[in-house]
JSON list of C-alpha atoms in Angstrom, two decimals:
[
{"chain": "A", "resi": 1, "resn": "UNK", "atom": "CA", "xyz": [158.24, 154.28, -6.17]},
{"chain": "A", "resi": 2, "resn": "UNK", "atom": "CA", "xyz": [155.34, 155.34, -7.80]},
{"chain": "A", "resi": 3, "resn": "UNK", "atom": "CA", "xyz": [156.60, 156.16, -10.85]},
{"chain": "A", "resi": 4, "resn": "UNK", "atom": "CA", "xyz": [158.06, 152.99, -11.55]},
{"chain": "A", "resi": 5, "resn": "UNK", "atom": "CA", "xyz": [154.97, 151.50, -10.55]},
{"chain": "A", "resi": 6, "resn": "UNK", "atom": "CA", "xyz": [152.94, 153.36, -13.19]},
{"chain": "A", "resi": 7, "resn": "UNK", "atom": "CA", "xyz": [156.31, 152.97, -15.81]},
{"chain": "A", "resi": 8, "resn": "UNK", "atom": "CA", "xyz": [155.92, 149.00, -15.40]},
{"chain": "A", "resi": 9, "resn": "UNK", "atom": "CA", "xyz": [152.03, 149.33, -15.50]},
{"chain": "A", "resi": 10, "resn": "UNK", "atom": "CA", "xyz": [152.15, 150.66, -18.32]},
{"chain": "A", "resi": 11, "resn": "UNK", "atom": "CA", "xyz": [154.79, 148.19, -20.07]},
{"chain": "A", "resi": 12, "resn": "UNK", "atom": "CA", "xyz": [153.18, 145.64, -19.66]},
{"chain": "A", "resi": 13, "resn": "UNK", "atom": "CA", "xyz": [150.37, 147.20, -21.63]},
{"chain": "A", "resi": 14, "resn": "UNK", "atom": "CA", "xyz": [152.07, 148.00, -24.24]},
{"chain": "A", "resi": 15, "resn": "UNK", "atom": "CA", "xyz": [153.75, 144.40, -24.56]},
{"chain": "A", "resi": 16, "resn": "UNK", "atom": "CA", "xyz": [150.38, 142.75, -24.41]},
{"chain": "A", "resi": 17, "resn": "UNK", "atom": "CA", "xyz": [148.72, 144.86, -27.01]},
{"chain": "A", "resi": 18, "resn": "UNK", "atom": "CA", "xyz": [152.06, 144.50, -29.36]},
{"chain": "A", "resi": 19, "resn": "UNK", "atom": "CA", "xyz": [150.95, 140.33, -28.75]},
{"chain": "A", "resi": 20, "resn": "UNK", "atom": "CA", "xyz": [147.48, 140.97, -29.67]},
{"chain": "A", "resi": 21, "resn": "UNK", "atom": "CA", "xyz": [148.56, 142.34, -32.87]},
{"chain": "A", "resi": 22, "resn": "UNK", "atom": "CA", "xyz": [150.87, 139.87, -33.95]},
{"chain": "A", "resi": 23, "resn": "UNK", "atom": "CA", "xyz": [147.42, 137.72, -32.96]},
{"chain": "A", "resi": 24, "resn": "UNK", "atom": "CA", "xyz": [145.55, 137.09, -36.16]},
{"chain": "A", "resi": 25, "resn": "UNK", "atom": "CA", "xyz": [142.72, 134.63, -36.40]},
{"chain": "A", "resi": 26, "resn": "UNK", "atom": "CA", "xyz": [140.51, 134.09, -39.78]},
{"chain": "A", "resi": 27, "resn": "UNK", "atom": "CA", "xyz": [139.09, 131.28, -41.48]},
{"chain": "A", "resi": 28, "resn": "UNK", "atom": "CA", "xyz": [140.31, 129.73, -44.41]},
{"chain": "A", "resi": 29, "resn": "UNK", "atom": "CA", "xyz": [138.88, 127.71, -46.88]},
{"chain": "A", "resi": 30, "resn": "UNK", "atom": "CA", "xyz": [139.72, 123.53, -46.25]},
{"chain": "A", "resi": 31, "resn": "UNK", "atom": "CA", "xyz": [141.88, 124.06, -49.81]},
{"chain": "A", "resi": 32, "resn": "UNK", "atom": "CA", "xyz": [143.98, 126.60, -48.29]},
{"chain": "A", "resi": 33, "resn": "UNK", "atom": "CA", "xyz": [145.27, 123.64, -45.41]},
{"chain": "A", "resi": 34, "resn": "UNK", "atom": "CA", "xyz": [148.91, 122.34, -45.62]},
{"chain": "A", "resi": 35, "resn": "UNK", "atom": "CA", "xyz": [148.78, 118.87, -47.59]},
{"chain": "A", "resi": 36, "resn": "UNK", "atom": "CA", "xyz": [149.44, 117.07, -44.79]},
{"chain": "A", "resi": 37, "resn": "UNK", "atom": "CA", "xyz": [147.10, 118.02, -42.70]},
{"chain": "A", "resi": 38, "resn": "UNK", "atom": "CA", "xyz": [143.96, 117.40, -45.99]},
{"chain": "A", "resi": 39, "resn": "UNK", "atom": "CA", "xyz": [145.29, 114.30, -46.14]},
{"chain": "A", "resi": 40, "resn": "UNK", "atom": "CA", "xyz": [145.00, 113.61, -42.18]},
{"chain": "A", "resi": 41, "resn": "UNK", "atom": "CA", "xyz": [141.67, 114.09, -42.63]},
{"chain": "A", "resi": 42, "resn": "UNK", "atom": "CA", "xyz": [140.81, 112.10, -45.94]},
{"chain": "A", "resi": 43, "resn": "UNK", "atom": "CA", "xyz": [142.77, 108.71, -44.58]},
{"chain": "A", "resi": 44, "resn": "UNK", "atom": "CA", "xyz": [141.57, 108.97, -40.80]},
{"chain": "A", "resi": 45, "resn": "UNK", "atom": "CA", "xyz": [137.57, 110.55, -41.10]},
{"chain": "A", "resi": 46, "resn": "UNK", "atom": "CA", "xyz": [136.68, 108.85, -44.52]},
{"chain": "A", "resi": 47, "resn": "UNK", "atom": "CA", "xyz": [133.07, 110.48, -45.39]},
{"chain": "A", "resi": 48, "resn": "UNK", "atom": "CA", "xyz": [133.55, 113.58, -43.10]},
{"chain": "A", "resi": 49, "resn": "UNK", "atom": "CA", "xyz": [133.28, 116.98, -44.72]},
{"chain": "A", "resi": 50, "resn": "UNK", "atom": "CA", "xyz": [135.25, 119.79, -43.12]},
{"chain": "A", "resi": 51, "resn": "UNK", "atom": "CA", "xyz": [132.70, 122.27, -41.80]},
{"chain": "A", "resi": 52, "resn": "UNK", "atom": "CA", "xyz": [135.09, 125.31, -41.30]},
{"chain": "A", "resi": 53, "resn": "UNK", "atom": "CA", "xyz": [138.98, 125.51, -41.13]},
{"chain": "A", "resi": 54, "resn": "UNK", "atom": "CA", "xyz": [140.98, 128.33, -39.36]},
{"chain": "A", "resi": 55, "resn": "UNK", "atom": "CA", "xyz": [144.43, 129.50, -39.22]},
{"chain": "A", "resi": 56, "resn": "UNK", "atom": "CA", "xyz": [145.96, 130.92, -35.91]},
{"chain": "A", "resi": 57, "resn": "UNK", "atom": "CA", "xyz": [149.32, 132.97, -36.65]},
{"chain": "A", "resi": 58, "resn": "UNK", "atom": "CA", "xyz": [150.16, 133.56, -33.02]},
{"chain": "A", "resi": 59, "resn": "UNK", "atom": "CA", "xyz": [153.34, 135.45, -32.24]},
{"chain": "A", "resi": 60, "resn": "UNK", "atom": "CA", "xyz": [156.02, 133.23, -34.32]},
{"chain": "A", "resi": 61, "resn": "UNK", "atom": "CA", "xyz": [153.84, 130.16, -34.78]},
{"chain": "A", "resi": 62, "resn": "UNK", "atom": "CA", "xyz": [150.97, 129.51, -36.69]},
{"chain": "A", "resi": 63, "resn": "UNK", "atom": "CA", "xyz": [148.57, 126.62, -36.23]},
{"chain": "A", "resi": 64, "resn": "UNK", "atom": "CA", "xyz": [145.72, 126.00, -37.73]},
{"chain": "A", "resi": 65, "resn": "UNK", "atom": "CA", "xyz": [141.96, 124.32, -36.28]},
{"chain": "A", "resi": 66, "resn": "UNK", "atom": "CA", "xyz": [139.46, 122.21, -38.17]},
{"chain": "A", "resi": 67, "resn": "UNK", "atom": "CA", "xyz": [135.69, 121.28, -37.83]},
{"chain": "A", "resi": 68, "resn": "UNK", "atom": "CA", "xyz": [134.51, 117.88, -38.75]},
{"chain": "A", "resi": 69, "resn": "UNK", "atom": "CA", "xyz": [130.55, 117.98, -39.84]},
{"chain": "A", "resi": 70, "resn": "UNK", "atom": "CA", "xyz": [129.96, 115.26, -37.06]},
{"chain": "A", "resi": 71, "resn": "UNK", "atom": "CA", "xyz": [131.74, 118.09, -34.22]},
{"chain": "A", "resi": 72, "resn": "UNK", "atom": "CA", "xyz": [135.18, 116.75, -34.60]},
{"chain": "A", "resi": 73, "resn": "UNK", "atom": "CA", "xyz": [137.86, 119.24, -33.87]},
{"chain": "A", "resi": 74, "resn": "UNK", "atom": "CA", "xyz": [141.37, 119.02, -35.19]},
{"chain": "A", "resi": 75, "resn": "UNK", "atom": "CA", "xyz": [144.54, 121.01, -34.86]},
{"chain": "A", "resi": 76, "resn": "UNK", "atom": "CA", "xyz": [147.83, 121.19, -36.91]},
{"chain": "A", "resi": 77, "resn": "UNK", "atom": "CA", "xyz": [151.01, 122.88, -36.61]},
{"chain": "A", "resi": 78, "resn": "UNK", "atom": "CA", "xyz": [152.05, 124.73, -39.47]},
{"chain": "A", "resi": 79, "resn": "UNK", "atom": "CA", "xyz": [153.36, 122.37, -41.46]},
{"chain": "A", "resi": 80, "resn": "UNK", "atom": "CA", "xyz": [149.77, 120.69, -41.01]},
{"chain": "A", "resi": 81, "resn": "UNK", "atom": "CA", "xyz": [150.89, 117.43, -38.62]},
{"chain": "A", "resi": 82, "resn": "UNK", "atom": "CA", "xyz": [148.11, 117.02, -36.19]},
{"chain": "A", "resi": 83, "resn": "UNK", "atom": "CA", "xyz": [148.72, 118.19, -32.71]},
{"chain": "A", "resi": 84, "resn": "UNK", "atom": "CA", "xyz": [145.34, 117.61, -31.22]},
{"chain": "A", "resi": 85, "resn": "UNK", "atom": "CA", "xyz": [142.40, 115.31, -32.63]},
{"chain": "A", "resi": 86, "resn": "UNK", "atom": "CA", "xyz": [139.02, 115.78, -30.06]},
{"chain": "A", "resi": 87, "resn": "UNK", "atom": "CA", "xyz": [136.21, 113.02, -31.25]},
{"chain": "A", "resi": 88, "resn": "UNK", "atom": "CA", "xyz": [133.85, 114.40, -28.62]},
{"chain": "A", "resi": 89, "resn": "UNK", "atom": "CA", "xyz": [131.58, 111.34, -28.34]},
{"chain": "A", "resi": 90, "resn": "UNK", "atom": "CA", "xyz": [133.26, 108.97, -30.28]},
{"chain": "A", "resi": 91, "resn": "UNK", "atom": "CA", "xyz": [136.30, 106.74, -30.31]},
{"chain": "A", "resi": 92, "resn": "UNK", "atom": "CA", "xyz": [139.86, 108.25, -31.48]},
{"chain": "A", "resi": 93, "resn": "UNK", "atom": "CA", "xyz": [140.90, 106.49, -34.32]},
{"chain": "A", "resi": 94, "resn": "UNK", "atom": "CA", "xyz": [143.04, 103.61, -32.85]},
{"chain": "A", "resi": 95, "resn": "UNK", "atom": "CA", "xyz": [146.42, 103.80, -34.88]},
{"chain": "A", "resi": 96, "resn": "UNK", "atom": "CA", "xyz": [146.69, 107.60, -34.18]},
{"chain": "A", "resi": 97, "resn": "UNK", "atom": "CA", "xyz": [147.04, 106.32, -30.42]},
{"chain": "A", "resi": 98, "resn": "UNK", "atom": "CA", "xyz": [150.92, 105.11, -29.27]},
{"chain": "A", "resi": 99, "resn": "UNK", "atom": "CA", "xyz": [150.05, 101.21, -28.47]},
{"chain": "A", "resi": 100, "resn": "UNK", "atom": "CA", "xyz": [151.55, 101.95, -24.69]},
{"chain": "A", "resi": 101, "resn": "UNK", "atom": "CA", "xyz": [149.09, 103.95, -24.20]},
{"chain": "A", "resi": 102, "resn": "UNK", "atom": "CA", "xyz": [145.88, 102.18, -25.68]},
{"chain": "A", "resi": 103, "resn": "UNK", "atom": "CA", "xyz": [147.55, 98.74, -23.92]},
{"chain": "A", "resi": 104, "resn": "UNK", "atom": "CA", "xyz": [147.29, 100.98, -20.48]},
{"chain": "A", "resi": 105, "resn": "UNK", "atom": "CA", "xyz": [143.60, 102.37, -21.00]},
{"chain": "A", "resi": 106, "resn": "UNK", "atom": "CA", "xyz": [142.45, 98.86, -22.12]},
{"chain": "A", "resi": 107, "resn": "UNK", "atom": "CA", "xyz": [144.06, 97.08, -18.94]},
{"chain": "A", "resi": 108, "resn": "UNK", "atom": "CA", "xyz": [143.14, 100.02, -16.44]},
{"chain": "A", "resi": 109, "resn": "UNK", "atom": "CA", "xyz": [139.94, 101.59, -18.28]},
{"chain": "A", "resi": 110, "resn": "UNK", "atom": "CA", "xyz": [138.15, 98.52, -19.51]},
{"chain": "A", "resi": 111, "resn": "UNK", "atom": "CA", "xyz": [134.93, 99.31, -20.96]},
{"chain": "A", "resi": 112, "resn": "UNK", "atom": "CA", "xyz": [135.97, 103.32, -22.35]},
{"chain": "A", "resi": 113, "resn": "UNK", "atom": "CA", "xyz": [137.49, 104.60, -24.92]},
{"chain": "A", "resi": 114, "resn": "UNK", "atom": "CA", "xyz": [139.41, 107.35, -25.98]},
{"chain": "A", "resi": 115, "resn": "UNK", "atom": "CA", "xyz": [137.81, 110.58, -27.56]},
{"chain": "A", "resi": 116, "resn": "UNK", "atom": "CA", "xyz": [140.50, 113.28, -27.49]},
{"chain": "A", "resi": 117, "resn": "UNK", "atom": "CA", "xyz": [144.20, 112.77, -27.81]},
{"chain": "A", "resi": 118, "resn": "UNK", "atom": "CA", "xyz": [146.82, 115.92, -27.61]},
{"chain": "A", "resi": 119, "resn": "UNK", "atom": "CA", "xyz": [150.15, 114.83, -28.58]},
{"chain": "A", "resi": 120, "resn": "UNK", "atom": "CA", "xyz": [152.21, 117.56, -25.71]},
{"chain": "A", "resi": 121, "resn": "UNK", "atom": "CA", "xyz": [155.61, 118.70, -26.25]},
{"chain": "A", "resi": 122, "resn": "UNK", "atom": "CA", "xyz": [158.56, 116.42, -25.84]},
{"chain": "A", "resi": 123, "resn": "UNK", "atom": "CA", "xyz": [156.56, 113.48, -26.83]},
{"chain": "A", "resi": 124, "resn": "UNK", "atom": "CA", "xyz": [154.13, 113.75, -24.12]},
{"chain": "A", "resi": 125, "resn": "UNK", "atom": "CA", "xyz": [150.14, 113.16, -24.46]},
{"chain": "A", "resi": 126, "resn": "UNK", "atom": "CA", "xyz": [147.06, 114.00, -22.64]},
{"chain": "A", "resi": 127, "resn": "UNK", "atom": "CA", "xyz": [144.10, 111.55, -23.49]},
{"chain": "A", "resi": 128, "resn": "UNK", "atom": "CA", "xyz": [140.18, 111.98, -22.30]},
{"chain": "A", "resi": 129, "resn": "UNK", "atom": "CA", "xyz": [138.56, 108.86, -21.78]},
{"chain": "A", "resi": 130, "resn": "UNK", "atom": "CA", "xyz": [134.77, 108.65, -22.66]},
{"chain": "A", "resi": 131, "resn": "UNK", "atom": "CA", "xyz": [133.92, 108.57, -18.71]},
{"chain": "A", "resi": 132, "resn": "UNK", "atom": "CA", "xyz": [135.75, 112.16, -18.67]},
{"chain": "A", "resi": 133, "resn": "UNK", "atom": "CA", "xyz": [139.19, 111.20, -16.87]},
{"chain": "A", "resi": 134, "resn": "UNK", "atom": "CA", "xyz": [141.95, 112.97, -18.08]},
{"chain": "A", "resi": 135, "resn": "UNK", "atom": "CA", "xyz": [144.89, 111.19, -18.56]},
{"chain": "A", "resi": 136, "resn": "UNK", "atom": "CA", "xyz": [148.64, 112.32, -19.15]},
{"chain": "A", "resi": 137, "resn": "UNK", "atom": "CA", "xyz": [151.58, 109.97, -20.48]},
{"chain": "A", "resi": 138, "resn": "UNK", "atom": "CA", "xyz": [155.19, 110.82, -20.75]},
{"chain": "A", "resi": 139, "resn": "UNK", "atom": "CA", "xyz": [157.03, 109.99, -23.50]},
{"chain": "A", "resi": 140, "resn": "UNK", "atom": "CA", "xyz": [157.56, 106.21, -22.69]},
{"chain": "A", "resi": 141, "resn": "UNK", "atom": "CA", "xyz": [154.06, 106.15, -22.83]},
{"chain": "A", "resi": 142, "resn": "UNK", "atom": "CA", "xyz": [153.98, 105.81, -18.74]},
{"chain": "A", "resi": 143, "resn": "UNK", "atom": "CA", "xyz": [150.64, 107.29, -17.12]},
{"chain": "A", "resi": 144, "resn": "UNK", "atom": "CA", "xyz": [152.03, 110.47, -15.13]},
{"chain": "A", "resi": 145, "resn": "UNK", "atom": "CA", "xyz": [149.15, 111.76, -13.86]},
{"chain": "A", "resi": 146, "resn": "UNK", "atom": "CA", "xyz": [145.00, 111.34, -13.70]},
{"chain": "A", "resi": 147, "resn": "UNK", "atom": "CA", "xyz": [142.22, 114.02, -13.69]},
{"chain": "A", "resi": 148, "resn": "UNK", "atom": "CA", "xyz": [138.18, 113.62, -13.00]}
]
């Protein structure tokens, strides 16, 4: 019993250390972004300057983070669509936001605003309103679920 105790102990350290490997974090240069995601930026923050930009090639998927010089934080999947746009203080841009879900925030949420939209798997989003709820949406754009 022991043994196999220690054996599985020890498995698992090697598996997490052969993850942290394939782990590799640096920062790029804003010219070494997919297209797509230098463009994102351009049409949607006119007048912004990327502070830093970062790829992330996790274990069979890479993604990459930017930083806006006014704190904005982006993410892209690898071929650079955005996955994740965080305004901190200020407003999302409105068209990146499915209209089912603005209609909903406007009706239920009058008077706030959306500053971070994360578009989930399956077509699913998580929003943060400026008064710190966390909302979640399925793909119909339905409110699933609400966090303070």
């Amino acid at each position: 019993m022991k043994k196999s105790s220690i054996f599985f102990a020890a498995l698992i350290c090697m598996m997490m250390n052969a993850v942290s490997v394939f782990a590799n974090e640096r920062v790029i240069s804003a010219e070494q972004l997919p297209a797509a995601a230098k463009t994102f930026v351009k049409k949607n923050f006119p007048g912004l300057v990327i502070s830093y930009a970062k790829i992330d090639n996790e274990f069979m998927k890479t993604r990459y983070e930017v930083r806006l010089n006014n704190g904005t934080k982006l993410k892209f999947d690898k071929n650079g669509n955005w996955e994740k746009v965080n305004c901190k203080h200020s407003a999302v841009p409105a068209h990146l936001v499915p209209s089912t879900i603005a209609n909903q925030v406007k009706r239920s949420y009058n008077g706030t605003f959306i500053t971070k939209i994360d578009k989930g798997r399956y077509g699913n989003y998580e929003v943060e309103l400026s008064n710190k709820l966390d909302l979640r949406f399925n793909k119909n754009g339905q409110l699933t679920r609400v966090d303070d």
